[in-house]
């Protein structure tokens, strides 16, 4: 945790949970990614955290932005991002949103189906389009699975079709799954993509771009490889499969840019036991699945948690949120330990919570407010 964050947390007078993001850390992460992957253009996936301060800082640094809806495009434009730096990367778009985006000047679109391609041909004529291919997402702690992308052979046909429809078949995208911990996944993906480049070249379609998606990690409870190792894996894969004809590269980091830059401060509301001979305590916080910690679903993302009583003896706990929904349990199987001295009213810190917390927080389930956000 940076001294700036520490100071802010120590002085905070909030009575509700909040997340605070150190925007300087976002900047460091951006610079680090650019340094390690100088050939890749960064499109920040704004769904991870669309706070205006983050968008402005990244805009100033030269970043581009990956958006999923008309609203996200507007959020970027509101912070002075010009539309030639925005991609409409969702493969599921309403016709009227495509038309609106095109009118604003957005010229880069994702698709993974004939239906979507036809919409783009009609409402965003002449635009650069890239096709997303299916990935298995093995090794990802937050997999994106079968919802996005199509099989490579279908993608190849669709890119030929894109040209017939008057669009510019620009490239291919994939996403190996969020919080990807298996570096081999990029090699597997790039191998497939380079093959598609060859296949399409035979059909006289010259693709120019590979969009390597996100998947860059934040530091949760499980150890992860260094960012250097990610960059090396990607560079190696590109060189191995494209040789000296490396196409334009796009990366779309979300979590990797903002995850570690944020900390949530929350409060212990209740500490209880379920039976006399049960040594497991239940610790209820004033934040849960519906107020920012949705990624604890299936205990997928395991955050690091600090308490003011760390250092003393600890015991097993189940951690849960404050709402009256039985799904609002954060960790039951993940074997969390907390100090035996923990008390009701203690402020705890949940680390690396700059990504996918404010955006996943409900607007007021059970009357609990949406997660408050500060950027410093
Ligand atoms: C969510 C998303 C990302 C960001 O993924 P991270 O793993 O958070 O970096 C990038 N690209 C697309 C298309 C996405 O949907």
mmCIF file of C-alpha atoms and ligand atoms in Angstrom:
data_model
loop_
_atom_site.group_PDB
_atom_site.id
_atom_site.type_symbol
_atom_site.label_atom_id
_atom_site.label_comp_id
_atom_site.label_asym_id
_atom_site.label_seq_id
_atom_site.Cartn_x
_atom_site.Cartn_y
_atom_site.Cartn_z
ATOM 1 C CA UNK A 1 0.000 0.000 0.000
ATOM 2 C CA UNK A 2 1.387 3.414 -0.927
ATOM 3 C CA UNK A 3 1.966 6.037 1.818
ATOM 4 C CA UNK A 4 -0.624 8.200 0.066
ATOM 5 C CA UNK A 5 -3.256 5.476 0.468
ATOM 6 C CA UNK A 6 -2.204 4.797 4.046
ATOM 7 C CA UNK A 7 -2.595 8.451 4.966
ATOM 8 C CA UNK A 8 -5.994 8.671 3.278
ATOM 9 C CA UNK A 9 -7.275 5.564 5.075
ATOM 10 C CA UNK A 10 -6.010 6.725 8.437
ATOM 11 C CA UNK A 11 -7.795 10.049 8.083
ATOM 12 C CA UNK A 12 -11.043 8.774 6.539
ATOM 13 C CA UNK A 13 -14.154 9.542 8.556
ATOM 14 C CA UNK A 14 -16.568 7.497 6.408
ATOM 15 C CA UNK A 15 -19.239 5.452 8.112
ATOM 16 C CA UNK A 16 -19.879 3.339 5.002
ATOM 17 C CA UNK A 17 -17.388 1.176 3.066
ATOM 18 C CA UNK A 18 -15.473 2.829 0.241
ATOM 19 C CA UNK A 19 -12.749 2.140 -2.275
ATOM 20 C CA UNK A 20 -9.866 4.528 -2.729
ATOM 21 C CA UNK A 21 -7.676 4.377 -5.828
ATOM 22 C CA UNK A 22 -4.194 5.867 -6.043
ATOM 23 C CA UNK A 23 -4.168 7.146 -9.607
ATOM 24 C CA UNK A 24 -0.364 7.381 -9.525
ATOM 25 C CA UNK A 25 -0.287 3.591 -9.243
ATOM 26 C CA UNK A 26 -2.512 3.336 -12.313
ATOM 27 C CA UNK A 27 0.000 5.552 -14.103
ATOM 28 C CA UNK A 28 2.920 3.386 -12.955
ATOM 29 C CA UNK A 29 1.131 0.263 -14.166
ATOM 30 C CA UNK A 30 0.413 1.883 -17.522
ATOM 31 C CA UNK A 31 4.034 2.982 -17.941
ATOM 32 C CA UNK A 32 5.256 -0.457 -16.932
ATOM 33 C CA UNK A 33 3.058 -2.201 -19.502
ATOM 34 C CA UNK A 34 4.183 0.244 -22.203
ATOM 35 C CA UNK A 35 7.818 -0.283 -21.265
ATOM 36 C CA UNK A 36 7.531 -4.072 -21.317
ATOM 37 C CA UNK A 37 5.366 -4.282 -24.441
ATOM 38 C CA UNK A 38 6.410 -1.239 -26.495
ATOM 39 C CA UNK A 39 4.811 -2.587 -29.661
ATOM 40 C CA UNK A 40 1.379 -2.939 -28.113
ATOM 41 C CA UNK A 41 -1.157 -0.154 -28.112
ATOM 42 C CA UNK A 42 -3.070 -0.018 -24.827
ATOM 43 C CA UNK A 43 -6.875 0.117 -24.877
ATOM 44 C CA UNK A 44 -7.910 0.370 -21.224
ATOM 45 C CA UNK A 45 -11.017 -1.787 -20.610
ATOM 46 C CA UNK A 46 -12.960 0.857 -18.774
ATOM 47 C CA UNK A 47 -15.476 -1.529 -17.243
ATOM 48 C CA UNK A 48 -12.800 -2.384 -14.667
ATOM 49 C CA UNK A 49 -13.076 1.121 -13.220
ATOM 50 C CA UNK A 50 -14.473 4.081 -15.166
ATOM 51 C CA UNK A 51 -13.688 6.748 -12.542
ATOM 52 C CA UNK A 52 -13.209 10.078 -14.366
ATOM 53 C CA UNK A 53 -9.820 10.671 -12.701
ATOM 54 C CA UNK A 54 -8.538 7.345 -14.043
ATOM 55 C CA UNK A 55 -9.833 8.027 -17.546
ATOM 56 C CA UNK A 56 -8.266 11.499 -17.557
ATOM 57 C CA UNK A 57 -4.886 10.284 -16.326
ATOM 58 C CA UNK A 58 -4.775 7.510 -18.916
ATOM 59 C CA UNK A 59 -5.899 9.871 -21.661
ATOM 60 C CA UNK A 60 -3.042 12.219 -20.768
ATOM 61 C CA UNK A 61 -0.613 9.314 -20.908
ATOM 62 C CA UNK A 62 -1.739 8.497 -24.451
ATOM 63 C CA UNK A 63 -3.893 5.460 -23.738
ATOM 64 C CA UNK A 64 -6.807 4.375 -25.878
ATOM 65 C CA UNK A 65 -10.006 2.921 -24.449
ATOM 66 C CA UNK A 66 -12.038 -0.256 -24.892
ATOM 67 C CA UNK A 67 -15.736 0.256 -24.277
ATOM 68 C CA UNK A 68 -18.783 -1.985 -24.111
ATOM 69 C CA UNK A 69 -21.744 0.384 -24.380
ATOM 70 C CA UNK A 70 -22.855 3.803 -25.559
ATOM 71 C CA UNK A 71 -22.626 4.963 -21.952
ATOM 72 C CA UNK A 72 -19.012 3.887 -21.624
ATOM 73 C CA UNK A 73 -18.194 5.697 -24.867
ATOM 74 C CA UNK A 74 -19.866 8.791 -23.453
ATOM 75 C CA UNK A 75 -17.915 8.453 -20.202
ATOM 76 C CA UNK A 76 -14.669 8.506 -22.192
ATOM 77 C CA UNK A 77 -15.796 11.453 -24.317
ATOM 78 C CA UNK A 78 -16.811 13.337 -21.162
ATOM 79 C CA UNK A 79 -13.180 13.137 -20.068
ATOM 80 C CA UNK A 80 -11.919 14.539 -23.349
ATOM 81 C CA UNK A 81 -11.056 11.278 -25.110
ATOM 82 C CA UNK A 82 -11.406 11.649 -28.860
ATOM 83 C CA UNK A 83 -13.336 8.897 -30.571
ATOM 84 C CA UNK A 84 -10.389 7.813 -32.719
ATOM 85 C CA UNK A 85 -8.976 6.420 -29.462
ATOM 86 C CA UNK A 86 -12.095 4.418 -28.602
ATOM 87 C CA UNK A 87 -12.980 0.879 -29.636
ATOM 88 C CA UNK A 88 -16.489 -0.504 -29.275
ATOM 89 C CA UNK A 89 -15.256 -3.880 -28.126
ATOM 90 C CA UNK A 90 -18.447 -5.570 -27.021
ATOM 91 C CA UNK A 91 -19.594 -8.262 -29.458
ATOM 92 C CA UNK A 92 -23.199 -7.679 -28.373
ATOM 93 C CA UNK A 93 -24.402 -4.225 -29.390
ATOM 94 C CA UNK A 94 -27.756 -2.655 -30.059
ATOM 95 C CA UNK A 95 -28.230 -1.273 -33.547
ATOM 96 C CA UNK A 96 -29.061 2.173 -32.232
ATOM 97 C CA UNK A 97 -25.887 2.197 -30.134
ATOM 98 C CA UNK A 98 -23.761 1.277 -33.157
ATOM 99 C CA UNK A 99 -25.400 4.069 -35.144
ATOM 100 C CA UNK A 100 -24.803 6.531 -32.317
ATOM 101 C CA UNK A 101 -21.158 5.477 -31.875
ATOM 102 C CA UNK A 102 -20.536 5.807 -35.599
ATOM 103 C CA UNK A 103 -22.071 9.262 -35.549
ATOM 104 C CA UNK A 104 -19.676 10.215 -32.734
ATOM 105 C CA UNK A 105 -16.734 9.051 -34.850
ATOM 106 C CA UNK A 106 -15.969 5.586 -33.439
ATOM 107 C CA UNK A 107 -14.446 3.507 -36.251
ATOM 108 C CA UNK A 108 -13.232 0.361 -34.500
ATOM 109 C CA UNK A 109 -15.664 -2.423 -33.666
ATOM 110 C CA UNK A 110 -15.611 -6.017 -32.423
ATOM 111 C CA UNK A 111 -17.882 -8.818 -33.592
ATOM 112 C CA UNK A 112 -18.085 -12.593 -33.311
ATOM 113 C CA UNK A 113 -21.119 -13.495 -35.398
ATOM 114 C CA UNK A 114 -22.704 -12.943 -38.795
ATOM 115 C CA UNK A 115 -25.631 -11.157 -37.177
ATOM 116 C CA UNK A 116 -23.385 -8.580 -35.524
ATOM 117 C CA UNK A 117 -21.308 -8.183 -38.688
ATOM 118 C CA UNK A 118 -24.439 -7.347 -40.659
ATOM 119 C CA UNK A 119 -25.396 -4.717 -38.102
ATOM 120 C CA UNK A 120 -21.943 -3.160 -38.401
ATOM 121 C CA UNK A 121 -22.066 -3.183 -42.208
ATOM 122 C CA UNK A 122 -25.375 -1.383 -42.091
ATOM 123 C CA UNK A 123 -24.704 1.150 -39.333
ATOM 124 C CA UNK A 124 -20.932 1.622 -39.259
ATOM 125 C CA UNK A 125 -20.032 1.303 -42.951
ATOM 126 C CA UNK A 126 -16.356 1.182 -43.842
ATOM 127 C CA UNK A 127 -15.250 0.795 -40.211
ATOM 128 C CA UNK A 128 -12.347 -1.306 -39.026
ATOM 129 C CA UNK A 129 -13.672 -4.527 -37.556
ATOM 130 C CA UNK A 130 -12.014 -7.344 -35.674
ATOM 131 C CA UNK A 131 -13.384 -10.789 -34.988
ATOM 132 C CA UNK A 132 -13.124 -12.352 -31.566
ATOM 133 C CA UNK A 133 -12.213 -16.011 -31.414
ATOM 134 C CA UNK A 134 -13.257 -18.453 -28.690
ATOM 135 C CA UNK A 135 -10.778 -19.298 -25.963
ATOM 136 C CA UNK A 136 -10.880 -21.990 -23.320
ATOM 137 C CA UNK A 137 -9.697 -19.627 -20.565
ATOM 138 C CA UNK A 138 -7.938 -22.460 -18.719
ATOM 139 C CA UNK A 139 -5.885 -21.114 -15.838
ATOM 140 C CA UNK A 140 -7.956 -17.966 -15.464
ATOM 141 C CA UNK A 141 -9.355 -17.186 -12.035
ATOM 142 C CA UNK A 142 -12.188 -15.247 -13.648
ATOM 143 C CA UNK A 143 -12.792 -17.088 -16.958
ATOM 144 C CA UNK A 144 -14.858 -15.484 -19.695
ATOM 145 C CA UNK A 145 -15.731 -18.856 -21.197
ATOM 146 C CA UNK A 146 -17.988 -19.561 -24.124
ATOM 147 C CA UNK A 147 -19.968 -16.398 -24.106
ATOM 148 C CA UNK A 148 -17.601 -14.532 -26.415
ATOM 149 C CA UNK A 149 -15.916 -15.412 -29.656
ATOM 150 C CA UNK A 150 -16.518 -17.944 -32.384
ATOM 151 C CA UNK A 151 -14.496 -20.862 -33.711
ATOM 152 C CA UNK A 152 -11.458 -19.856 -35.783
ATOM 153 C CA UNK A 153 -12.821 -21.351 -39.019
ATOM 154 C CA UNK A 154 -16.026 -19.377 -38.629
ATOM 155 C CA UNK A 155 -14.064 -16.227 -37.747
ATOM 156 C CA UNK A 156 -12.034 -16.610 -40.940
ATOM 157 C CA UNK A 157 -15.182 -16.850 -43.066
ATOM 158 C CA UNK A 158 -16.690 -13.853 -41.295
ATOM 159 C CA UNK A 159 -13.625 -11.718 -41.949
ATOM 160 C CA UNK A 160 -13.865 -12.510 -45.675
ATOM 161 C CA UNK A 161 -17.531 -11.643 -45.462
ATOM 162 C CA UNK A 162 -16.658 -8.363 -43.699
ATOM 163 C CA UNK A 163 -14.775 -7.222 -46.776
ATOM 164 C CA UNK A 164 -17.635 -8.223 -49.057
ATOM 165 C CA UNK A 165 -19.918 -6.101 -46.892
ATOM 166 C CA UNK A 166 -17.733 -3.026 -47.318
ATOM 167 C CA UNK A 167 -16.083 -3.160 -43.891
ATOM 168 C CA UNK A 168 -12.340 -3.162 -43.254
ATOM 169 C CA UNK A 169 -11.300 -6.591 -41.886
ATOM 170 C CA UNK A 170 -8.665 -5.288 -39.534
ATOM 171 C CA UNK A 171 -7.729 -8.166 -37.263
ATOM 172 C CA UNK A 172 -8.497 -10.812 -34.711
ATOM 173 C CA UNK A 173 -9.025 -10.576 -30.976
ATOM 174 C CA UNK A 174 -9.113 -12.988 -28.100
ATOM 175 C CA UNK A 175 -9.196 -12.842 -24.318
ATOM 176 C CA UNK A 176 -7.482 -15.635 -22.431
ATOM 177 C CA UNK A 177 -9.628 -15.025 -19.340
ATOM 178 C CA UNK A 178 -9.283 -12.476 -16.589
ATOM 179 C CA UNK A 179 -6.633 -12.914 -13.878
ATOM 180 C CA UNK A 180 -4.921 -15.434 -16.107
ATOM 181 C CA UNK A 181 -2.142 -17.226 -14.259
ATOM 182 C CA UNK A 182 -1.030 -19.672 -16.955
ATOM 183 C CA UNK A 183 1.349 -17.851 -19.287
ATOM 184 C CA UNK A 184 1.160 -20.603 -21.931
ATOM 185 C CA UNK A 185 -2.353 -19.514 -22.783
ATOM 186 C CA UNK A 186 -1.057 -16.610 -24.879
ATOM 187 C CA UNK A 187 1.137 -18.911 -26.934
ATOM 188 C CA UNK A 188 -1.795 -21.210 -27.669
ATOM 189 C CA UNK A 189 -3.939 -18.262 -28.677
ATOM 190 C CA UNK A 190 -1.336 -16.520 -30.831
ATOM 191 C CA UNK A 191 -0.576 -19.798 -32.610
ATOM 192 C CA UNK A 192 -4.210 -20.070 -33.667
ATOM 193 C CA UNK A 193 -4.400 -16.447 -34.679
ATOM 194 C CA UNK A 194 -1.270 -16.579 -36.836
ATOM 195 C CA UNK A 195 -2.698 -19.579 -38.638
ATOM 196 C CA UNK A 196 -5.817 -17.613 -39.369
ATOM 197 C CA UNK A 197 -3.680 -14.791 -40.740
ATOM 198 C CA UNK A 198 -2.210 -17.256 -43.272
ATOM 199 C CA UNK A 199 -5.578 -18.733 -44.171
ATOM 200 C CA UNK A 200 -6.996 -15.298 -44.799
ATOM 201 C CA UNK A 201 -4.019 -14.191 -46.803
ATOM 202 C CA UNK A 202 -4.823 -17.003 -49.217
ATOM 203 C CA UNK A 203 -8.294 -15.493 -49.522
ATOM 204 C CA UNK A 204 -6.583 -12.182 -50.260
ATOM 205 C CA UNK A 205 -7.627 -10.609 -46.969
ATOM 206 C CA UNK A 206 -4.657 -8.900 -45.331
ATOM 207 C CA UNK A 207 -5.250 -8.701 -41.619
ATOM 208 C CA UNK A 208 -3.088 -6.131 -39.824
ATOM 209 C CA UNK A 209 -3.883 -6.411 -36.138
ATOM 210 C CA UNK A 210 -3.886 -8.849 -33.232
ATOM 211 C CA UNK A 211 -5.866 -7.829 -30.168
ATOM 212 C CA UNK A 212 -4.467 -9.800 -27.241
ATOM 213 C CA UNK A 213 -7.195 -8.720 -24.814
ATOM 214 C CA UNK A 214 -6.751 -8.527 -21.055
ATOM 215 C CA UNK A 215 -5.874 -11.157 -18.487
ATOM 216 C CA UNK A 216 -3.065 -9.215 -16.805
ATOM 217 C CA UNK A 217 -3.170 -9.872 -13.070
ATOM 218 C CA UNK A 218 -3.624 -8.068 -9.804
ATOM 219 C CA UNK A 219 -2.072 -9.355 -6.575
ATOM 220 C CA UNK A 220 -4.635 -11.376 -4.670
ATOM 221 C CA UNK A 221 -4.008 -14.143 -2.148
ATOM 222 C CA UNK A 222 -2.404 -16.543 -4.634
ATOM 223 C CA UNK A 223 1.078 -15.795 -5.956
ATOM 224 C CA UNK A 224 1.280 -14.709 -9.562
ATOM 225 C CA UNK A 225 4.116 -14.421 -12.079
ATOM 226 C CA UNK A 226 5.750 -11.002 -12.474
ATOM 227 C CA UNK A 227 4.405 -8.687 -15.147
ATOM 228 C CA UNK A 228 7.776 -9.119 -16.906
ATOM 229 C CA UNK A 229 6.943 -12.780 -17.376
ATOM 230 C CA UNK A 230 3.582 -11.939 -18.952
ATOM 231 C CA UNK A 231 5.206 -9.502 -21.348
ATOM 232 C CA UNK A 232 7.915 -12.021 -22.205
ATOM 233 C CA UNK A 233 5.341 -14.748 -22.866
ATOM 234 C CA UNK A 234 3.445 -12.455 -25.219
ATOM 235 C CA UNK A 235 6.540 -11.196 -27.040
ATOM 236 C CA UNK A 236 7.863 -14.738 -27.399
ATOM 237 C CA UNK A 237 4.529 -15.969 -28.745
ATOM 238 C CA UNK A 238 4.326 -13.152 -31.289
ATOM 239 C CA UNK A 239 7.890 -13.706 -32.507
ATOM 240 C CA UNK A 240 7.511 -17.473 -32.617
ATOM 241 C CA UNK A 241 4.317 -17.417 -34.650
ATOM 242 C CA UNK A 242 4.687 -14.282 -36.759
ATOM 243 C CA UNK A 243 8.463 -14.203 -37.228
ATOM 244 C CA UNK A 244 9.607 -10.853 -38.583
ATOM 245 C CA UNK A 245 6.127 -9.936 -39.809
ATOM 246 C CA UNK A 246 4.635 -8.923 -36.486
ATOM 247 C CA UNK A 247 1.296 -7.157 -37.004
ATOM 248 C CA UNK A 248 -0.017 -4.225 -34.969
ATOM 249 C CA UNK A 249 -0.725 -5.306 -31.418
ATOM 250 C CA UNK A 250 -3.484 -4.148 -29.109
ATOM 251 C CA UNK A 251 -3.820 -5.068 -25.443
ATOM 252 C CA UNK A 252 -6.908 -4.333 -23.360
ATOM 253 C CA UNK A 253 -5.850 -4.405 -19.719
ATOM 254 C CA UNK A 254 -8.491 -3.690 -17.117
ATOM 255 C CA UNK A 255 -7.597 -5.462 -13.890
ATOM 256 C CA UNK A 256 -3.856 -5.220 -14.571
ATOM 257 C CA UNK A 257 -3.971 -1.420 -14.676
ATOM 258 C CA UNK A 258 -6.288 -0.597 -11.790
ATOM 259 C CA UNK A 259 -6.601 -3.675 -9.554
ATOM 260 C CA UNK A 260 -3.590 -3.085 -7.326
ATOM 261 C CA UNK A 261 -4.167 0.671 -7.281
ATOM 262 C CA UNK A 262 -7.235 0.435 -5.034
ATOM 263 C CA UNK A 263 -8.045 -0.465 -1.439
ATOM 264 C CA UNK A 264 -11.450 -0.962 0.153
ATOM 265 C CA UNK A 265 -11.953 0.067 3.753
ATOM 266 C CA UNK A 266 -14.835 -1.710 5.443
ATOM 267 C CA UNK A 267 -16.045 -2.413 8.973
ATOM 268 C CA UNK A 268 -16.707 -5.514 11.030
ATOM 269 C CA UNK A 269 -20.409 -5.566 11.908
ATOM 270 C CA UNK A 270 -20.840 -8.899 13.672
ATOM 271 C CA UNK A 271 -18.682 -11.781 14.883
ATOM 272 C CA UNK A 272 -20.608 -14.936 15.763
ATOM 273 C CA UNK A 273 -20.507 -18.692 16.121
ATOM 274 C CA UNK A 274 -23.056 -21.180 14.840
ATOM 275 C CA UNK A 275 -22.771 -23.723 17.663
ATOM 276 C CA UNK A 276 -20.950 -24.223 20.990
ATOM 277 C CA UNK A 277 -18.512 -26.805 19.650
ATOM 278 C CA UNK A 278 -17.887 -25.022 16.348
ATOM 279 C CA UNK A 279 -14.576 -23.170 16.360
ATOM 280 C CA UNK A 280 -15.277 -21.386 13.099
ATOM 281 C CA UNK A 281 -16.287 -17.768 13.583
ATOM 282 C CA UNK A 282 -18.551 -15.976 11.170
ATOM 283 C CA UNK A 283 -17.351 -12.465 10.468
ATOM 284 C CA UNK A 284 -19.918 -10.194 8.881
ATOM 285 C CA UNK A 285 -18.677 -7.043 7.154
ATOM 286 C CA UNK A 286 -20.542 -3.963 5.976
ATOM 287 C CA UNK A 287 -19.514 -4.867 2.404
ATOM 288 C CA UNK A 288 -20.498 -7.964 0.450
ATOM 289 C CA UNK A 289 -21.208 -9.476 -2.929
ATOM 290 C CA UNK A 290 -23.794 -6.841 -3.757
ATOM 291 C CA UNK A 291 -21.823 -3.823 -2.630
ATOM 292 C CA UNK A 292 -18.622 -4.302 -4.600
ATOM 293 C CA UNK A 293 -17.239 -7.779 -3.988
ATOM 294 C CA UNK A 294 -19.095 -9.632 -6.753
ATOM 295 C CA UNK A 295 -15.894 -11.313 -7.877
ATOM 296 C CA UNK A 296 -15.993 -13.456 -4.745
ATOM 297 C CA UNK A 297 -18.677 -15.419 -6.616
ATOM 298 C CA UNK A 298 -17.693 -19.100 -6.293
ATOM 299 C CA UNK A 299 -14.804 -17.702 -4.244
ATOM 300 C CA UNK A 300 -13.054 -17.011 -7.553
ATOM 301 C CA UNK A 301 -11.083 -13.930 -6.541
ATOM 302 C CA UNK A 302 -9.482 -14.232 -3.126
ATOM 303 C CA UNK A 303 -8.582 -10.795 -1.830
ATOM 304 C CA UNK A 304 -5.907 -10.120 0.755
ATOM 305 C CA UNK A 305 -7.389 -8.601 3.885
ATOM 306 C CA UNK A 306 -5.693 -6.544 6.601
ATOM 307 C CA UNK A 307 -7.075 -5.992 10.090
ATOM 308 C CA UNK A 308 -5.885 -3.669 12.869
ATOM 309 C CA UNK A 309 -5.160 -6.741 15.031
ATOM 310 C CA UNK A 310 -2.839 -8.581 12.657
ATOM 311 C CA UNK A 311 0.149 -10.271 14.280
ATOM 312 C CA UNK A 312 -1.639 -12.069 17.116
ATOM 313 C CA UNK A 313 -3.135 -15.574 17.111
ATOM 314 C CA UNK A 314 -5.725 -16.279 14.426
ATOM 315 C CA UNK A 315 -8.635 -18.648 13.865
ATOM 316 C CA UNK A 316 -10.709 -19.933 10.979
ATOM 317 C CA UNK A 317 -13.469 -17.682 9.723
ATOM 318 C CA UNK A 318 -16.250 -17.572 7.213
ATOM 319 C CA UNK A 319 -16.632 -14.084 5.800
ATOM 320 C CA UNK A 320 -19.953 -12.661 4.730
ATOM 321 C CA UNK A 321 -21.615 -9.442 3.674
ATOM 322 C CA UNK A 322 -24.376 -7.568 5.486
ATOM 323 C CA UNK A 323 -27.339 -8.212 3.156
ATOM 324 C CA UNK A 324 -30.258 -10.554 3.770
ATOM 325 C CA UNK A 325 -29.346 -12.794 0.859
ATOM 326 C CA UNK A 326 -27.821 -16.172 1.591
ATOM 327 C CA UNK A 327 -25.670 -15.840 -1.539
ATOM 328 C CA UNK A 328 -23.921 -12.949 0.156
ATOM 329 C CA UNK A 329 -21.128 -15.093 1.586
ATOM 330 C CA UNK A 330 -17.647 -14.032 0.522
ATOM 331 C CA UNK A 331 -15.499 -16.928 1.674
ATOM 332 C CA UNK A 332 -16.544 -20.180 3.290
ATOM 333 C CA UNK A 333 -14.305 -22.759 1.627
ATOM 334 C CA UNK A 334 -11.243 -20.608 0.991
ATOM 335 C CA UNK A 335 -9.893 -21.054 4.526
ATOM 336 C CA UNK A 336 -9.536 -17.479 5.635
ATOM 337 C CA UNK A 337 -7.998 -16.819 9.056
ATOM 338 C CA UNK A 338 -8.534 -13.721 11.162
ATOM 339 C CA UNK A 339 -7.132 -12.555 14.496
ATOM 340 C CA UNK A 340 -8.933 -13.925 17.538
ATOM 341 C CA UNK A 341 -8.766 -10.393 18.943
ATOM 342 C CA UNK A 342 -10.867 -8.990 16.074
ATOM 343 C CA UNK A 343 -13.706 -6.819 17.348
ATOM 344 C CA UNK A 344 -16.949 -5.387 16.095
ATOM 345 C CA UNK A 345 -16.303 -1.901 14.726
ATOM 346 C CA UNK A 346 -12.749 -2.704 13.554
ATOM 347 C CA UNK A 347 -11.885 -1.147 10.191
ATOM 348 C CA UNK A 348 -10.397 -3.673 7.813
ATOM 349 C CA UNK A 349 -8.696 -3.159 4.448
ATOM 350 C CA UNK A 350 -9.366 -5.324 1.421
ATOM 351 C CA UNK A 351 -6.367 -4.991 -0.882
ATOM 352 C CA UNK A 352 -6.131 -4.830 -4.684
ATOM 353 C CA UNK A 353 -9.754 -3.848 -5.058
ATOM 354 C CA UNK A 354 -9.356 -1.131 -7.697
ATOM 355 C CA UNK A 355 -10.875 -3.304 -10.437
ATOM 356 C CA UNK A 356 -14.425 -4.587 -10.821
ATOM 357 C CA UNK A 357 -15.712 -3.286 -7.489
ATOM 358 C CA UNK A 358 -17.532 0.028 -8.021
ATOM 359 C CA UNK A 359 -18.929 -1.195 -11.328
ATOM 360 C CA UNK A 360 -20.245 -4.427 -9.823
ATOM 361 C CA UNK A 361 -21.871 -2.781 -6.847
ATOM 362 C CA UNK A 362 -25.686 -2.717 -6.763
ATOM 363 C CA UNK A 363 -27.486 0.612 -6.461
ATOM 364 C CA UNK A 364 -29.078 -0.149 -3.144
ATOM 365 C CA UNK A 365 -29.902 -3.787 -2.445
ATOM 366 C CA UNK A 366 -31.392 -3.995 1.060
ATOM 367 C CA UNK A 367 -30.857 -0.260 1.354
ATOM 368 C CA UNK A 368 -27.073 -0.527 1.399
ATOM 369 C CA UNK A 369 -25.558 2.272 -0.694
ATOM 370 C CA UNK A 370 -23.465 1.605 -3.800
ATOM 371 C CA UNK A 371 -19.739 1.456 -3.148
ATOM 372 C CA UNK A 372 -18.368 4.938 -2.654
ATOM 373 C CA UNK A 373 -15.241 5.738 -4.614
ATOM 374 C CA UNK A 374 -12.350 8.141 -4.114
ATOM 375 C CA UNK A 375 -9.442 8.764 -6.439
ATOM 376 C CA UNK A 376 -6.343 10.379 -5.029
HETATM 377 C C1 LIG B 1 -13.189 -7.239 -19.582
HETATM 378 C C2 LIG B 1 -12.434 -7.155 -20.833
HETATM 379 C C3 LIG B 1 -11.081 -6.813 -20.807
HETATM 380 C C4 LIG B 1 -10.307 -6.576 -19.539
HETATM 381 O O1 LIG B 1 -9.924 -7.777 -18.973
HETATM 382 P P1 LIG B 1 -8.930 -7.832 -17.729
HETATM 383 O O2 LIG B 1 -8.684 -9.270 -17.531
HETATM 384 O O3 LIG B 1 -9.595 -7.140 -16.602
HETATM 385 O O4 LIG B 1 -7.693 -7.110 -18.137
HETATM 386 C C5 LIG B 1 -10.445 -6.685 -22.014
HETATM 387 N N1 LIG B 1 -11.080 -6.903 -23.183
HETATM 388 C C6 LIG B 1 -12.374 -7.232 -23.241
HETATM 389 C C7 LIG B 1 -13.014 -7.427 -24.558
HETATM 390 C C8 LIG B 1 -13.088 -7.380 -22.074
HETATM 391 O O5 LIG B 1 -14.383 -7.724 -22.137
#
